Coordinates of C-alpha atoms and ligand atoms in Angstrom, one line a residue:
X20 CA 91.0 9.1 12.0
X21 CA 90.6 11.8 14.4
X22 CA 93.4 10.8 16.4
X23 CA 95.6 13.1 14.4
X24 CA 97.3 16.1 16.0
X25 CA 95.1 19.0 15.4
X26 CA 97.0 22.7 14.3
X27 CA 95.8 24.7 16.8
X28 CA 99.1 27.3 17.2
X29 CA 98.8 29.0 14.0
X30 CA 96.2 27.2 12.5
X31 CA 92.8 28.9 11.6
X32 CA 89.5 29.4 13.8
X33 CA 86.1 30.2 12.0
X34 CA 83.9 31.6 15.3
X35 CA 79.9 32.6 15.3
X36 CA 78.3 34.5 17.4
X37 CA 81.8 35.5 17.5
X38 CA 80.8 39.7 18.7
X39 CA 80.1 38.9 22.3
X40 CA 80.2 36.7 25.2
X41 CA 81.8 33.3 24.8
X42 CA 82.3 33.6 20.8
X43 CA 84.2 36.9 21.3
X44 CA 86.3 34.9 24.2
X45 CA 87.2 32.0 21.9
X46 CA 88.3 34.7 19.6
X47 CA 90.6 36.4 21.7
X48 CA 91.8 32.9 23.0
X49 CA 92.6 32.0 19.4
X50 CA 94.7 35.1 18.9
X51 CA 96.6 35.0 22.1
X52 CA 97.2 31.2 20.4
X53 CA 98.6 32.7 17.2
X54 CA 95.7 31.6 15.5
X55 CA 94.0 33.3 12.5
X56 CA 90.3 33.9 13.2
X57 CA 87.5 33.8 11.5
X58 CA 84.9 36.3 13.5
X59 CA 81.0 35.4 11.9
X60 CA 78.0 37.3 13.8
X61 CA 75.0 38.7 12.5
X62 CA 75.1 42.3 13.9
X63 CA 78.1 43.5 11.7
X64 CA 78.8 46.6 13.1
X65 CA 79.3 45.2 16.9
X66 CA 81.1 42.4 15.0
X67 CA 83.8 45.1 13.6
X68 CA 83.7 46.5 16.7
X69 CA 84.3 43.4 19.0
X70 CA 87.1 42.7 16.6
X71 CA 89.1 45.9 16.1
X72 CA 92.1 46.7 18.1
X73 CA 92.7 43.1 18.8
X74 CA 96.0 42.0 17.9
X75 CA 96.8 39.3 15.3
X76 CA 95.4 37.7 12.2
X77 CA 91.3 38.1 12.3
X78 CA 88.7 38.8 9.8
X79 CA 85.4 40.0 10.6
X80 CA 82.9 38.4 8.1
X81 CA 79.1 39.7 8.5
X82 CA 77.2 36.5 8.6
X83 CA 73.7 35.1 9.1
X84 CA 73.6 31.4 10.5
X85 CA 70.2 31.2 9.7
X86 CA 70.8 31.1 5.9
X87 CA 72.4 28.7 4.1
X88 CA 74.0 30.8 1.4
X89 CA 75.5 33.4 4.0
X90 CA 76.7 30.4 5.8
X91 CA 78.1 29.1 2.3
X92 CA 79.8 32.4 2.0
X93 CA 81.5 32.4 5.5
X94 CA 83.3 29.3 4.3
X95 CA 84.2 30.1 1.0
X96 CA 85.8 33.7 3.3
X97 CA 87.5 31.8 5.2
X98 CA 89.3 29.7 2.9
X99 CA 90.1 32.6 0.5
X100 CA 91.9 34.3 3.1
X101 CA 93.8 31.8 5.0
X102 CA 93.7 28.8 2.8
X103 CA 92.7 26.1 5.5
X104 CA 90.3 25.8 7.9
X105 CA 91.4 24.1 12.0
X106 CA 88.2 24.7 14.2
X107 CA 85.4 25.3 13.2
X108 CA 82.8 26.8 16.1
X109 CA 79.7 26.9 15.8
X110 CA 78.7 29.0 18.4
X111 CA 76.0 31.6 17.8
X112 CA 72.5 31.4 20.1
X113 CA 69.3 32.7 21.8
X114 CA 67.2 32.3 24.5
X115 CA 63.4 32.5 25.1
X116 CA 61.9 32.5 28.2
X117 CA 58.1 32.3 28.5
X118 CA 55.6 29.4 29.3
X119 CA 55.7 27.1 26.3
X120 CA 52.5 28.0 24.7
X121 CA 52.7 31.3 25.2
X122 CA 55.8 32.1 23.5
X123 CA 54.5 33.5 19.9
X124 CA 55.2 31.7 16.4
X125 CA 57.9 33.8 15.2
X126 CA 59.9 33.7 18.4
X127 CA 59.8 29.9 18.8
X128 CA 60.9 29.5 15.1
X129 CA 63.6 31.8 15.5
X130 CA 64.8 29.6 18.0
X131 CA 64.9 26.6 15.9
X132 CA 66.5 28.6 12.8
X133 CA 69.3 30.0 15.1
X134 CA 69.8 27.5 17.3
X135 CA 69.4 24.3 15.4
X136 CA 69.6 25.7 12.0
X137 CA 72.4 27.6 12.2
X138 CA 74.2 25.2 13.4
X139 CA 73.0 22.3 10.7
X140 CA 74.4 25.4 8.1
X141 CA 77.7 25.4 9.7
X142 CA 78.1 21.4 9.2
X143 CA 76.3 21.9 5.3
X144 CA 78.7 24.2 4.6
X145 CA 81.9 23.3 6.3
X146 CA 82.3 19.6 6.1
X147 CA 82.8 19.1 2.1
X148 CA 85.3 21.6 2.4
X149 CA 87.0 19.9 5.8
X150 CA 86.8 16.7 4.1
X151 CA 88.4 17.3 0.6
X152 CA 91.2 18.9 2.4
X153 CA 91.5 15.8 4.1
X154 CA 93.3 17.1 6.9
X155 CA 92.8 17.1 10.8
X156 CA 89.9 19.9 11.8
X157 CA 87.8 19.9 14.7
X158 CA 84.3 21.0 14.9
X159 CA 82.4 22.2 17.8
X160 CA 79.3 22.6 18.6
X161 CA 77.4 24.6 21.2
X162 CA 74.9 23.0 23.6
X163 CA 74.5 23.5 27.0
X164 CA 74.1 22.3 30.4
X165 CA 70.3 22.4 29.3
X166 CA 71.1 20.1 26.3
X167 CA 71.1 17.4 29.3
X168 CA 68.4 18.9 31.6
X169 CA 65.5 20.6 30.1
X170 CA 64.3 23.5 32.0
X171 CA 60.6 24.9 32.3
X172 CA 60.1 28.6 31.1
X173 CA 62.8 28.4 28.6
X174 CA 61.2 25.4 25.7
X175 CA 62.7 26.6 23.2
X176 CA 66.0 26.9 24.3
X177 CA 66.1 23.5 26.3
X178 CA 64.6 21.4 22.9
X179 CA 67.3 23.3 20.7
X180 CA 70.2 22.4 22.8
X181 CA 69.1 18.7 23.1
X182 CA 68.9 18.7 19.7
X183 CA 72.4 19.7 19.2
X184 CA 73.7 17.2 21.3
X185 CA 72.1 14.5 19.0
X186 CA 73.2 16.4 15.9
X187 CA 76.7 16.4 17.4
X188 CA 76.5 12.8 17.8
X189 CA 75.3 11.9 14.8
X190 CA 78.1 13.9 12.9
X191 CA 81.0 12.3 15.4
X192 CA 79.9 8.8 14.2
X193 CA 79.7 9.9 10.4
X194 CA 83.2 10.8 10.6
X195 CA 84.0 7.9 12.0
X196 CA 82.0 6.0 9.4
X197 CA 84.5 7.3 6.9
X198 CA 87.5 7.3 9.2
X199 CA 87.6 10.9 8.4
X200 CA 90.4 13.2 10.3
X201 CA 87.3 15.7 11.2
X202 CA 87.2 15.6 14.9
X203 CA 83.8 16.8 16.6
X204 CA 83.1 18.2 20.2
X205 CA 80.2 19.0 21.4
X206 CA 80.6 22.0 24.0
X207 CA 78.2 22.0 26.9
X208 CA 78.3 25.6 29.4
X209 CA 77.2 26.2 32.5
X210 CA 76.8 30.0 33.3
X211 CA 79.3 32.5 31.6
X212 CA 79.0 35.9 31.9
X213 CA 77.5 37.3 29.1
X214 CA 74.6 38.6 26.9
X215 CA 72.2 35.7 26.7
X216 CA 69.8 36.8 28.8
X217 CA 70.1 40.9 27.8
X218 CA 66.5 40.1 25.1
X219 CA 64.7 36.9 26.8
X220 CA 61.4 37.9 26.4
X221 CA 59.1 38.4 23.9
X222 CA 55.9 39.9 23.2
X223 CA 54.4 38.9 26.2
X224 CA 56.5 39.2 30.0
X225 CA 54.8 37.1 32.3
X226 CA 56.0 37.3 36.2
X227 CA 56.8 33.8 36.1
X228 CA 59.5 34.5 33.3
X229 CA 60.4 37.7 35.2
X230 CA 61.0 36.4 38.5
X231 CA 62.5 32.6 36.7
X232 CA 64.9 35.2 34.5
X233 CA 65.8 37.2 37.2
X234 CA 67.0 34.3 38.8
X235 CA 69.3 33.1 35.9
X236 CA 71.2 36.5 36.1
X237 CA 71.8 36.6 39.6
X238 CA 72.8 32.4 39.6
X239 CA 75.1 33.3 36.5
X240 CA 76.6 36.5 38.5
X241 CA 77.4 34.5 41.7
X242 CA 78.3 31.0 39.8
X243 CA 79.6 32.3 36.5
X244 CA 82.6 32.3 35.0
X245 CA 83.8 35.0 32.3
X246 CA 84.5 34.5 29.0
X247 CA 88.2 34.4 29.0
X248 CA 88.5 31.8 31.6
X249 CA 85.9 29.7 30.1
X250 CA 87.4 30.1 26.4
X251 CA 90.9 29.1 28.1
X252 CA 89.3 25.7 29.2
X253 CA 87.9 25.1 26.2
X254 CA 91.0 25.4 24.2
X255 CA 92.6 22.8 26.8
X256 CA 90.0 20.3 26.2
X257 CA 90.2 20.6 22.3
X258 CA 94.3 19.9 22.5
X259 CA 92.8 16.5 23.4
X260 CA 90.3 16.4 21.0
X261 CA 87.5 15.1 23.7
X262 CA 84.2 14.8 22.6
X263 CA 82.4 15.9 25.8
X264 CA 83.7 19.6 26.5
X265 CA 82.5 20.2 29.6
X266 CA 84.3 23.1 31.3
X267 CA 82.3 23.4 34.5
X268 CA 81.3 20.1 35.3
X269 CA 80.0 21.5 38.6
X270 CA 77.3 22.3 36.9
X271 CA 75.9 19.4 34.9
X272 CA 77.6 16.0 36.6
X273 CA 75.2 15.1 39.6
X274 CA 72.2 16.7 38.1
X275 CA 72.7 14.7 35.2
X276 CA 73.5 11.2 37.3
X277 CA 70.1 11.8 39.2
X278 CA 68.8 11.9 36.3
X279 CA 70.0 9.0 34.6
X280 CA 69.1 7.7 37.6
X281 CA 65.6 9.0 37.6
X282 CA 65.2 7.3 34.3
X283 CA 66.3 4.4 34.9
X284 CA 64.2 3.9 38.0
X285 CA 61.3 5.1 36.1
X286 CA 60.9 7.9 38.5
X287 CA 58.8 11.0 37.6
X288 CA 61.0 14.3 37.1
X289 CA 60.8 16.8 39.3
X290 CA 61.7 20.7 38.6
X291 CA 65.4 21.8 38.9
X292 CA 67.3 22.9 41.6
X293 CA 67.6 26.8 40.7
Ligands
NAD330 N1 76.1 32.3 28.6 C1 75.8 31.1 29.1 O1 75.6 31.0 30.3 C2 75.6 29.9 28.2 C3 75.3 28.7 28.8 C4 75.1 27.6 28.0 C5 75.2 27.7 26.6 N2 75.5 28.9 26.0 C6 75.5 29.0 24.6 O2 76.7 29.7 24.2 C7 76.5 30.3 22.9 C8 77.0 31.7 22.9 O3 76.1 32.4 23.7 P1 76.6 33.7 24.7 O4 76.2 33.3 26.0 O5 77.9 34.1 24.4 O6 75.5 34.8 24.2 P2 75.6 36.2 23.6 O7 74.2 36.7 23.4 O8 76.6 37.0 24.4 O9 76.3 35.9 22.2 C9 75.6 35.3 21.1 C10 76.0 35.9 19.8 O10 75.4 35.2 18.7 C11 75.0 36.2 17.8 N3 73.9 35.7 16.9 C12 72.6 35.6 17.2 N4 71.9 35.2 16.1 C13 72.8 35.0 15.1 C14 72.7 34.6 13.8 N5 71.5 34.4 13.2 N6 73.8 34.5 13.0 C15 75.0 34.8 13.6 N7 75.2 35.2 14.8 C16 74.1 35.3 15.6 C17 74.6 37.4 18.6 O11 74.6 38.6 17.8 C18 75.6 37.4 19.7 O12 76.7 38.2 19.3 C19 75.0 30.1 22.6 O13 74.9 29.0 21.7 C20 74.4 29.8 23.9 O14 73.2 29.1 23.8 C21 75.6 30.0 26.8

């Protein structure tokens, strides 16, 4: 079961989206840990660049989340070089910001193939090998705050991350089906510093999503934490192998009790506080 101890301190990380913001955090965390990394991002060459000069055990391994068979070939990386696999993150995502039916085809399914499907392609990938090793692992995957509370102007983004939060707890329970020693977390942020909202929009900039984007980046300069310090908080949660990883609970507990609430009362939303 997954109450076994998990090998963080020199055990092995595989990290995506791993060549900025919170993946390139949890990848420095790792190290300081004595951890051997696993860095996976699409652009390779900020990838070797986000990676170089750090010190300890990482490899930088160019990979696509969307696609199942570059996702097939991060795994079979990172057992070749290190021979065991301890955390598994999968981290990498985007944002879209727009009203709903404005946002074009592409950008909406792009969503849905990074957000969801890359993640779905981490757990295809990863869990046969986890489970014929048969060993303690931990996988964690990245919602957000608005996995819980869906936001206007940013669809795409709020329906992904809900959807990771069931996906996440589907997988806990199928481990626990098979009293497997695979662990899973699902990791919810509130603002980090970082380069989420650098390409929000699309095709078409509305000054709705201006003014509503605008907003984000000042609310996740005054609020936010960095990288570093969120990555450190992580880490501390996944020593105890919670589910829930919620390292700024500031930022989702009383929203999400009003709207429990709200539901339960049968009460009409209303639009968020930002
Ligand atoms: N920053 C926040 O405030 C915040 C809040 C809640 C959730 N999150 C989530 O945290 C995760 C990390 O985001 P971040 O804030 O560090 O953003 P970021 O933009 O700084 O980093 C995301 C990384 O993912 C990579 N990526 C994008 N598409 C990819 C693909 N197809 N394959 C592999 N890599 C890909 C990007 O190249 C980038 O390096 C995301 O899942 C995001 O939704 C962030």
């Amino acid at each position: 079961m997954n109450d076994e101890p998990l090998q963080i301190d020199g055990g092995v990380a595989v990290i995506t989206g791993a060549a900025s913001g919170i993946g390139a955090g949890l990848v420095r965390h790792a190290l300081s840990l004595g951890m051997r990394v696993v860095a996976a991002d699409v652009v390779a060459d900020k990838l070797r660049a986000s990676v170089a000069g750090l010190d300890g055990e990482v490899i930088a391994v160019p990979t696509d989340v969307t696609r199942p068979a570059s996702v097939d070939a991060l795994a079979d990386a990172a057992w070749r070089a290190f021979g065991q696999v301890d955390l598994l993150f999968n981290n990498a995502g985007i944002m879209a910001t727009g009203f709903s039916w404005q946002i074009e085809a592409a950008r909406w399914q792009r969503l849905l193939d990074v957000n969801i499907g890359g993640t779905v392609n981490g757990i295809r990938s990863f869990v046969p090998h986890l489970l014929g090793a048969g060993r303690a692992a931990q996988i964690i995957n990245t919602s957000s705050v608005g996995g819980f509370l869906a936001s206007p102007l940013m669809a795409p983004y709020s329906a992904t991350k809900f959807a990771i939060v069931a996906l996440t707890e589907s997988l806990r329970s199928e481990m626990e089906m098979l009293q497997a020693p695979i662990g899973v977390s699902l990791l919810a942020p509130g603002p980090v510093i970082t380069g989420i909202f650098d390409d929000p929009f699309g095709a078409t900039v509305d000054a709705a999503s201006e003014g509503f984007v605008a907003q984000m980046r000042t609310m996740t300069q005054q609020y936010g934490v960095t990288p570093d310090v969120f990555a450190a908080r992580v880490f501390t949660s996944l020593r105890r192998r919670e589910f829930w990883i919620v390292p700024q609970p500031e930022a989702l507990d009383d929203a999400l009790r009003a709207k429990t609430d709200g539901i339960l009362a049968r009460r009409n939303p209303t639009l968020p506080a930002w």
